[in-house]
Coordinates of C-alpha atoms in Angstrom, one line a residue:
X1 CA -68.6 -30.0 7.9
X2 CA -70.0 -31.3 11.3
X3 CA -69.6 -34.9 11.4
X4 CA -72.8 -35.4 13.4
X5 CA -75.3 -33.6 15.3
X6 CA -74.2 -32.2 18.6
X7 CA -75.0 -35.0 21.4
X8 CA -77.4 -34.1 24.0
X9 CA -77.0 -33.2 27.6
X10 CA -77.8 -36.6 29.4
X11 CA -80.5 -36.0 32.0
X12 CA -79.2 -35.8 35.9
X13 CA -80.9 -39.0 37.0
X14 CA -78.8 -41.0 33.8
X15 CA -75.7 -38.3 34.8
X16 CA -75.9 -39.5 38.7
X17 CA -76.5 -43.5 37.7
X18 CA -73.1 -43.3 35.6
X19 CA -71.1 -41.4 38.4
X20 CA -72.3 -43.7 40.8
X21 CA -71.3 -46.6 39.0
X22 CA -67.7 -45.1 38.3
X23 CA -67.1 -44.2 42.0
X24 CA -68.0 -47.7 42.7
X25 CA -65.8 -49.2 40.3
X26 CA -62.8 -46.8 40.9
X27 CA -63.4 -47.5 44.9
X28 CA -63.1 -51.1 44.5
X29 CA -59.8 -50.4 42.7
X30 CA -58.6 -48.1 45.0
X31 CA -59.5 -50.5 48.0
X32 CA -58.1 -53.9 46.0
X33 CA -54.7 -51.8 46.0
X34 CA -54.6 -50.8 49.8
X35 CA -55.0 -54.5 50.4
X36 CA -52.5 -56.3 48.5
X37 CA -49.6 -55.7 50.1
X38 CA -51.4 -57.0 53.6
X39 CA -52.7 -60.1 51.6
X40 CA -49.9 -60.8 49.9
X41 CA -47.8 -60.3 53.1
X42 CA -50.0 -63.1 55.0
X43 CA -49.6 -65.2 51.7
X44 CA -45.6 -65.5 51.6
X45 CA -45.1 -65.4 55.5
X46 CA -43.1 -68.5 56.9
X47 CA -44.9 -71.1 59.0
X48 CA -43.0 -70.6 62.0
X49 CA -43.7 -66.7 63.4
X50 CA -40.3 -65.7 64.1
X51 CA -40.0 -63.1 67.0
X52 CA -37.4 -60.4 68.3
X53 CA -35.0 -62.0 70.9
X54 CA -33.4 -59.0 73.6
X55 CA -30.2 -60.6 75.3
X56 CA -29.2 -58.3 78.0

């Protein structure tokens, strides 16, 4: 009835290679999200820097 036998426990070193290679990728997500606003912000600013006027 099993289709398969049951898979084996990788070892730690292979266990601790693939985490590390996950927390990498999802921290490059994570930091390519933080940063698009801020890039796309400088992209679609006007040439001239406009700036707040007080008249008293």
């Amino acid at each position: 009835m099993f289709l398969g036998q049951i898979p084996r426990r990788p070892s730690k070193e292979a266990a601790y290679k693939q985490l590390r290679s996950h927390l990498i990728v999802m921290a490059s997500c994570v930091a390519v999200i933080r940063a698009a606003p801020y890039i796309l912000h400088f992209l679609t600013r006007d040439g001239d820097v406009q700036e707040l006027k007080l008249e008293l």
